Amino acid sequence: IFAGVLSDPSFLSPLASLPPMVDLNKAESAPPADNKMEQQYYQGVFVSNENGKPWSQQKSYVNPYRVFSLDFDPSNSLYAGVHMNDEWGIMRQNAGKKENWEGVPGKWGPQYLSGFPFALKVHANYWLFIGTTYGLFRTNIYGQLFQNLTGGGLPKDGVMALAVTPTNVLFAGLFGGGVYKSDDLGLKWKEAGDGLPKQKITALAGNSNNHIFAATAGMGVYRIKSSENQWEDFSGGLAALNVTSLCLD
């Protein structure tokens, strides 16, 4: 299991050797923002080989960066969407090289990639999709081609979540609400069905039956089949409707 973490204590996980979560509403004093030891410890990529017990930080070049998103390619290389100061981009850890992180070759830096990389999805044919504050980008893992996919039916908005079905349909969840889908790996888009509330999409997840699940900020979870046009409310039993993440086993 890999976990990317931010320096803000409100994002921390209570698992094992990761620092305990801080309730900022109840804590008498939160960790100071200028505490350099805290910032270094809370940033970077943590790894667990024991299903979350314990966590340890990878000692590598990626550690100074704030990590927003993670995904694997078919060869088990790990990708991280990162940010530090005024720079953001994509780092890669090649399979079998435990702590050897590198920038994805080519046009991966802030002069090409706009905004925080909130979502990453590596397609089976080695396309890397990057959802950011300002839209959706695509490159191959060799950095030979870099494209801004905003347009072609995809609104100009932040892309907060990505998912791909087994039939190669790509879904993108937007900051301003709505989910869009593409049948040609991002070149042309259309809205993915009716019945989804106009609410920020915080996460997407797909299963082997071509169902896509969408988490919303305040309206629960919805589900649709990639070949259908109607979302259904899938929030029954949830104790709260502000859903921030999804994971399917």
mmCIF file of C-alpha atoms in Angstrom:
data_model
loop_
_atom_site.group_PDB
_atom_site.id
_atom_site.type_symbol
_atom_site.label_atom_id
_atom_site.label_comp_id
_atom_site.label_asym_id
_atom_site.label_seq_id
_atom_site.Cartn_x
_atom_site.Cartn_y
_atom_site.Cartn_z
ATOM 1 C CA ILE A 1 0.000 0.000 0.000
ATOM 2 C CA PHE A 2 1.301 3.477 -0.859
ATOM 3 C CA ALA A 3 0.025 6.721 0.679
ATOM 4 C CA GLY A 4 0.743 10.263 -0.462
ATOM 5 C CA VAL A 5 0.329 12.861 2.253
ATOM 6 C CA LEU A 6 0.156 16.647 2.670
ATOM 7 C CA SER A 7 1.702 18.812 5.376
ATOM 8 C CA ASP A 8 -1.742 19.961 6.532
ATOM 9 C CA PRO A 9 -2.536 17.832 9.632
ATOM 10 C CA SER A 10 -6.232 17.714 8.770
ATOM 11 C CA PHE A 11 -5.373 15.263 5.954
ATOM 12 C CA LEU A 12 -3.412 12.768 8.040
ATOM 13 C CA SER A 13 -4.287 9.105 8.497
ATOM 14 C CA PRO A 14 -4.608 7.470 11.941
ATOM 15 C CA LEU A 15 -3.108 4.194 10.700
ATOM 16 C CA ALA A 16 -0.074 2.679 12.400
ATOM 17 C CA SER A 17 3.100 4.784 12.238
ATOM 18 C CA LEU A 18 1.539 7.666 10.340
ATOM 19 C CA PRO A 19 0.928 10.593 12.713
ATOM 20 C CA PRO A 20 -2.491 10.615 14.465
ATOM 21 C CA MET A 21 -5.274 12.674 12.925
ATOM 22 C CA VAL A 22 -5.696 16.108 14.493
ATOM 23 C CA ASP A 23 -9.214 17.438 15.100
ATOM 24 C CA LEU A 24 -8.663 21.126 14.336
ATOM 25 C CA ASN A 25 -11.975 22.028 15.983
ATOM 26 C CA LYS A 26 -11.036 20.459 19.338
ATOM 27 C CA ALA A 27 -7.265 20.673 19.463
ATOM 28 C CA GLU A 28 -5.992 23.346 21.847
ATOM 29 C CA SER A 29 -3.049 24.046 19.559
ATOM 30 C CA ALA A 30 -2.419 22.624 16.108
ATOM 31 C CA PRO A 31 1.175 21.897 15.000
ATOM 32 C CA PRO A 32 2.795 25.196 13.931
ATOM 33 C CA ALA A 33 2.955 25.757 10.180
ATOM 34 C CA ASP A 34 6.620 26.763 10.362
ATOM 35 C CA ASN A 35 7.742 23.590 12.120
ATOM 36 C CA LYS A 36 10.244 22.240 9.582
ATOM 37 C CA MET A 37 10.425 18.768 11.116
ATOM 38 C CA GLU A 38 6.644 18.447 10.847
ATOM 39 C CA GLN A 39 6.605 19.621 7.245
ATOM 40 C CA GLN A 40 9.346 17.230 6.185
ATOM 41 C CA TYR A 41 7.726 14.337 8.010
ATOM 42 C CA TYR A 42 4.226 14.934 6.684
ATOM 43 C CA GLN A 43 5.240 15.277 3.041
ATOM 44 C CA GLY A 44 6.268 12.732 0.430
ATOM 45 C CA VAL A 45 5.259 9.123 -0.135
ATOM 46 C CA PHE A 46 4.778 6.568 2.628
ATOM 47 C CA VAL A 47 4.768 2.827 2.005
ATOM 48 C CA SER A 48 3.407 -0.177 3.882
ATOM 49 C CA ASN A 49 4.068 -3.797 3.015
ATOM 50 C CA GLU A 50 1.725 -5.042 5.755
ATOM 51 C CA ASN A 51 -1.687 -3.699 4.698
ATOM 52 C CA GLY A 52 -1.252 -0.461 6.624
ATOM 53 C CA LYS A 53 0.870 -1.656 9.577
ATOM 54 C CA PRO A 54 3.342 -0.061 9.828
ATOM 55 C CA TRP A 55 3.874 2.900 7.500
ATOM 56 C CA SER A 56 7.333 4.177 6.651
ATOM 57 C CA GLN A 57 8.462 7.141 4.587
ATOM 58 C CA GLN A 58 10.384 6.505 1.396
ATOM 59 C CA LYS A 59 13.689 8.360 1.521
ATOM 60 C CA SER A 60 13.847 9.804 -1.938
ATOM 61 C CA TYR A 61 13.747 12.871 -4.151
ATOM 62 C CA VAL A 62 9.940 12.970 -4.049
ATOM 63 C CA ASN A 63 9.830 13.717 -0.294
ATOM 64 C CA PRO A 64 10.019 17.542 -0.480
ATOM 65 C CA TYR A 65 6.870 17.540 -2.612
ATOM 66 C CA ARG A 66 3.247 17.489 -1.515
ATOM 67 C CA VAL A 67 1.650 14.393 -3.060
ATOM 68 C CA PHE A 68 -1.917 14.770 -4.397
ATOM 69 C CA SER A 69 -2.441 11.566 -6.387
ATOM 70 C CA LEU A 70 -0.973 8.111 -7.031
ATOM 71 C CA ASP A 71 -1.440 5.359 -9.634
ATOM 72 C CA PHE A 72 0.388 2.323 -11.056
ATOM 73 C CA ASP A 73 1.037 1.437 -14.689
ATOM 74 C CA PRO A 74 0.748 -2.166 -15.972
ATOM 75 C CA SER A 75 4.431 -2.821 -15.202
ATOM 76 C CA ASN A 76 3.910 -1.726 -11.542
ATOM 77 C CA SER A 77 5.804 1.539 -11.862
ATOM 78 C CA LEU A 78 4.273 4.085 -9.483
ATOM 79 C CA TYR A 79 3.318 7.652 -10.501
ATOM 80 C CA ALA A 80 2.747 10.601 -8.159
ATOM 81 C CA GLY A 81 1.152 13.976 -8.867
ATOM 82 C CA VAL A 82 3.217 16.438 -6.828
ATOM 83 C CA HIS A 83 3.505 20.119 -5.926
ATOM 84 C CA MET A 84 6.080 22.300 -4.156
ATOM 85 C CA ASN A 85 6.212 26.103 -4.103
ATOM 86 C CA ASP A 86 5.266 27.171 -7.643
ATOM 87 C CA GLU A 87 6.108 23.857 -9.304
ATOM 88 C CA TRP A 88 3.871 20.897 -10.003
ATOM 89 C CA GLY A 89 4.217 17.850 -12.151
ATOM 90 C CA ILE A 90 4.471 14.053 -12.257
ATOM 91 C CA MET A 91 7.134 11.891 -10.615
ATOM 92 C CA ARG A 92 7.704 8.212 -11.371
ATOM 93 C CA GLN A 93 9.210 5.341 -9.397
ATOM 94 C CA ASN A 94 10.199 2.567 -11.791
ATOM 95 C CA ALA A 95 9.197 -0.959 -10.847
ATOM 96 C CA GLY A 96 11.884 -2.750 -8.846
ATOM 97 C CA LYS A 97 13.706 0.485 -7.936
ATOM 98 C CA LYS A 98 12.363 1.058 -4.452
ATOM 99 C CA GLU A 99 13.410 4.640 -3.778
ATOM 100 C CA ASN A 100 14.497 5.890 -7.197
ATOM 101 C CA TRP A 101 12.004 8.615 -8.169
ATOM 102 C CA GLU A 102 12.362 10.687 -11.337
ATOM 103 C CA GLY A 103 10.388 13.254 -13.273
ATOM 104 C CA VAL A 104 8.335 11.815 -16.114
ATOM 105 C CA PRO A 105 10.461 12.637 -19.196
ATOM 106 C CA GLY A 106 9.541 15.473 -21.474
ATOM 107 C CA LYS A 107 6.984 18.204 -20.885
ATOM 108 C CA TRP A 108 5.897 17.365 -17.343
ATOM 109 C CA GLY A 109 6.717 20.619 -15.521
ATOM 110 C CA PRO A 110 4.634 23.683 -14.565
ATOM 111 C CA GLN A 111 5.156 25.432 -17.897
ATOM 112 C CA TYR A 112 3.011 22.693 -19.507
ATOM 113 C CA LEU A 113 0.922 21.306 -16.628
ATOM 114 C CA SER A 114 -1.486 23.843 -15.092
ATOM 115 C CA GLY A 115 -2.773 23.467 -11.541
ATOM 116 C CA PHE A 116 -2.597 20.939 -8.741
ATOM 117 C CA PRO A 117 -2.591 17.308 -10.023
ATOM 118 C CA PHE A 118 -5.611 16.047 -8.082
ATOM 119 C CA ALA A 119 -6.179 12.876 -10.137
ATOM 120 C CA LEU A 120 -3.957 10.401 -11.995
ATOM 121 C CA LYS A 121 -4.955 7.438 -14.119
ATOM 122 C CA VAL A 122 -2.528 5.282 -16.097
ATOM 123 C CA HIS A 123 -4.262 3.468 -18.935
ATOM 124 C CA ALA A 124 -3.316 -0.064 -19.967
ATOM 125 C CA ASN A 125 -1.719 1.227 -23.171
ATOM 126 C CA TYR A 126 0.508 3.571 -21.129
ATOM 127 C CA TRP A 127 -1.404 6.794 -21.568
ATOM 128 C CA LEU A 128 -1.120 8.914 -18.422
ATOM 129 C CA PHE A 129 -4.173 11.104 -17.674
ATOM 130 C CA ILE A 130 -3.739 14.000 -15.243
ATOM 131 C CA GLY A 131 -6.706 15.825 -13.738
ATOM 132 C CA THR A 132 -5.766 19.273 -12.412
ATOM 133 C CA THR A 133 -7.266 22.471 -11.035
ATOM 134 C CA TYR A 134 -7.562 23.820 -14.578
ATOM 135 C CA GLY A 135 -8.512 20.805 -16.647
ATOM 136 C CA LEU A 136 -7.392 17.444 -17.986
ATOM 137 C CA PHE A 137 -4.050 16.601 -19.591
ATOM 138 C CA ARG A 138 -2.682 13.512 -21.318
ATOM 139 C CA THR A 139 0.826 12.260 -22.006
ATOM 140 C CA ASN A 140 2.422 8.911 -22.694
ATOM 141 C CA ILE A 141 4.775 7.589 -20.037
ATOM 142 C CA TYR A 142 7.775 8.445 -22.225
ATOM 143 C CA GLY A 143 6.847 12.135 -22.302
ATOM 144 C CA GLN A 144 6.815 12.178 -26.112
ATOM 145 C CA LEU A 145 3.386 13.791 -26.405
ATOM 146 C CA PHE A 146 1.580 16.213 -24.087
ATOM 147 C CA GLN A 147 -2.011 17.298 -24.734
ATOM 148 C CA ASN A 148 -4.544 19.536 -23.022
ATOM 149 C CA LEU A 149 -7.830 17.612 -23.302
ATOM 150 C CA THR A 150 -10.103 20.436 -22.139
ATOM 151 C CA GLY A 151 -12.532 21.048 -24.973
ATOM 152 C CA GLY A 152 -13.947 18.448 -27.305
ATOM 153 C CA GLY A 153 -17.047 18.474 -25.106
ATOM 154 C CA LEU A 154 -15.242 18.562 -21.750
ATOM 155 C CA PRO A 155 -16.007 21.837 -19.904
ATOM 156 C CA LYS A 156 -13.198 24.093 -18.731
ATOM 157 C CA ASP A 157 -13.201 23.131 -15.059
ATOM 158 C CA GLY A 158 -11.061 21.401 -12.468
ATOM 159 C CA VAL A 159 -10.913 17.619 -12.866
ATOM 160 C CA MET A 160 -10.996 16.064 -9.402
ATOM 161 C CA ALA A 161 -11.363 12.359 -10.227
ATOM 162 C CA LEU A 162 -10.722 9.863 -13.034
ATOM 163 C CA ALA A 163 -11.748 6.274 -13.742
ATOM 164 C CA VAL A 164 -11.431 3.841 -16.661
ATOM 165 C CA THR A 165 -13.736 0.866 -17.303
ATOM 166 C CA PRO A 166 -12.581 -2.541 -18.606
ATOM 167 C CA THR A 167 -14.055 -1.517 -21.980
ATOM 168 C CA ASN A 168 -11.724 1.541 -22.105
ATOM 169 C CA VAL A 169 -14.307 4.227 -21.378
ATOM 170 C CA LEU A 170 -12.672 7.133 -19.536
ATOM 171 C CA PHE A 171 -14.676 9.090 -16.927
ATOM 172 C CA ALA A 172 -13.792 12.503 -15.460
ATOM 173 C CA GLY A 173 -15.436 14.076 -12.395
ATOM 174 C CA LEU A 174 -15.489 17.883 -12.226
ATOM 175 C CA PHE A 175 -14.965 20.373 -9.427
ATOM 176 C CA GLY A 176 -18.055 22.297 -10.474
ATOM 177 C CA GLY A 177 -20.159 19.139 -10.642
ATOM 178 C CA GLY A 178 -20.926 16.534 -13.273
ATOM 179 C CA VAL A 179 -19.223 13.491 -14.754
ATOM 180 C CA TYR A 180 -18.162 13.258 -18.395
ATOM 181 C CA LYS A 181 -17.090 10.229 -20.394
ATOM 182 C CA SER A 182 -14.936 9.591 -23.459
ATOM 183 C CA ASP A 183 -14.869 6.550 -25.732
ATOM 184 C CA ASP A 184 -11.634 7.570 -27.488
ATOM 185 C CA LEU A 185 -9.260 8.113 -24.544
ATOM 186 C CA GLY A 186 -10.017 11.760 -24.013
ATOM 187 C CA LEU A 187 -10.374 13.402 -27.416
ATOM 188 C CA LYS A 188 -14.187 13.705 -27.467
ATOM 189 C CA TRP A 189 -16.483 13.940 -24.446
ATOM 190 C CA LYS A 190 -20.146 13.842 -23.495
ATOM 191 C CA GLU A 191 -22.005 14.074 -20.216
ATOM 192 C CA ALA A 192 -22.268 10.663 -18.566
ATOM 193 C CA GLY A 193 -25.995 10.342 -18.099
ATOM 194 C CA ASP A 194 -28.784 12.093 -16.180
ATOM 195 C CA GLY A 195 -29.781 12.095 -12.523
ATOM 196 C CA LEU A 196 -26.489 13.180 -10.949
ATOM 197 C CA PRO A 197 -26.835 16.232 -8.653
ATOM 198 C CA LYS A 198 -24.878 19.363 -9.585
ATOM 199 C CA GLN A 199 -22.320 18.863 -6.835
ATOM 200 C CA LYS A 200 -18.532 18.661 -6.737
ATOM 201 C CA ILE A 201 -17.299 15.168 -7.651
ATOM 202 C CA THR A 202 -14.690 14.098 -5.102
ATOM 203 C CA ALA A 203 -13.923 10.547 -6.283
ATOM 204 C CA LEU A 204 -14.675 7.996 -9.010
ATOM 205 C CA ALA A 205 -14.226 4.234 -8.980
ATOM 206 C CA GLY A 206 -15.070 1.492 -11.459
ATOM 207 C CA ASN A 207 -15.619 -2.259 -11.169
ATOM 208 C CA SER A 208 -15.243 -5.233 -13.490
ATOM 209 C CA ASN A 209 -18.924 -5.005 -14.477
ATOM 210 C CA ASN A 210 -18.407 -1.572 -16.078
ATOM 211 C CA HIS A 211 -20.165 0.236 -13.233
ATOM 212 C CA ILE A 212 -18.855 3.662 -12.283
ATOM 213 C CA PHE A 213 -19.377 5.011 -8.768
ATOM 214 C CA ALA A 214 -19.238 8.771 -8.143
ATOM 215 C CA ALA A 215 -18.699 10.330 -4.712
ATOM 216 C CA THR A 216 -20.053 13.843 -4.196
ATOM 217 C CA ALA A 217 -19.413 16.644 -1.712
ATOM 218 C CA GLY A 218 -22.635 16.522 0.261
ATOM 219 C CA MET A 219 -24.985 14.369 -1.825
ATOM 220 C CA GLY A 220 -23.652 10.869 -1.253
ATOM 221 C CA VAL A 221 -22.678 8.214 -3.821
ATOM 222 C CA TYR A 222 -24.200 7.504 -7.233
ATOM 223 C CA ARG A 223 -23.751 4.620 -9.678
ATOM 224 C CA ILE A 224 -24.119 4.196 -13.424
ATOM 225 C CA LYS A 225 -23.229 1.516 -15.947
ATOM 226 C CA SER A 226 -20.950 2.860 -18.661
ATOM 227 C CA SER A 227 -23.374 1.814 -21.410
ATOM 228 C CA GLU A 228 -26.421 3.413 -19.722
ATOM 229 C CA ASN A 229 -27.659 6.987 -19.304
ATOM 230 C CA GLN A 230 -29.176 7.188 -15.831
ATOM 231 C CA TRP A 231 -27.378 7.577 -12.504
ATOM 232 C CA GLU A 232 -28.922 5.925 -9.457
ATOM 233 C CA ASP A 233 -28.565 7.033 -5.845
ATOM 234 C CA PHE A 234 -26.348 4.495 -4.078
ATOM 235 C CA SER A 235 -26.158 6.242 -0.697
ATOM 236 C CA GLY A 236 -28.437 3.987 1.336
ATOM 237 C CA GLY A 237 -26.962 3.360 4.793
ATOM 238 C CA LEU A 238 -24.313 6.067 4.666
ATOM 239 C CA ALA A 239 -24.028 7.938 7.970
ATOM 240 C CA ALA A 240 -22.996 11.130 6.146
ATOM 241 C CA LEU A 241 -23.322 12.285 2.558
ATOM 242 C CA ASN A 242 -20.066 14.243 2.229
ATOM 243 C CA VAL A 243 -18.019 11.440 0.641
ATOM 244 C CA THR A 244 -14.350 12.187 -0.091
ATOM 245 C CA SER A 245 -12.976 8.870 -1.390
ATOM 246 C CA LEU A 246 -13.950 5.527 -2.898
ATOM 247 C CA CYS A 247 -12.180 2.173 -3.162
ATOM 248 C CA LEU A 248 -13.512 -1.103 -4.548
ATOM 249 C CA ASP A 249 -12.060 -4.469 -3.566
#
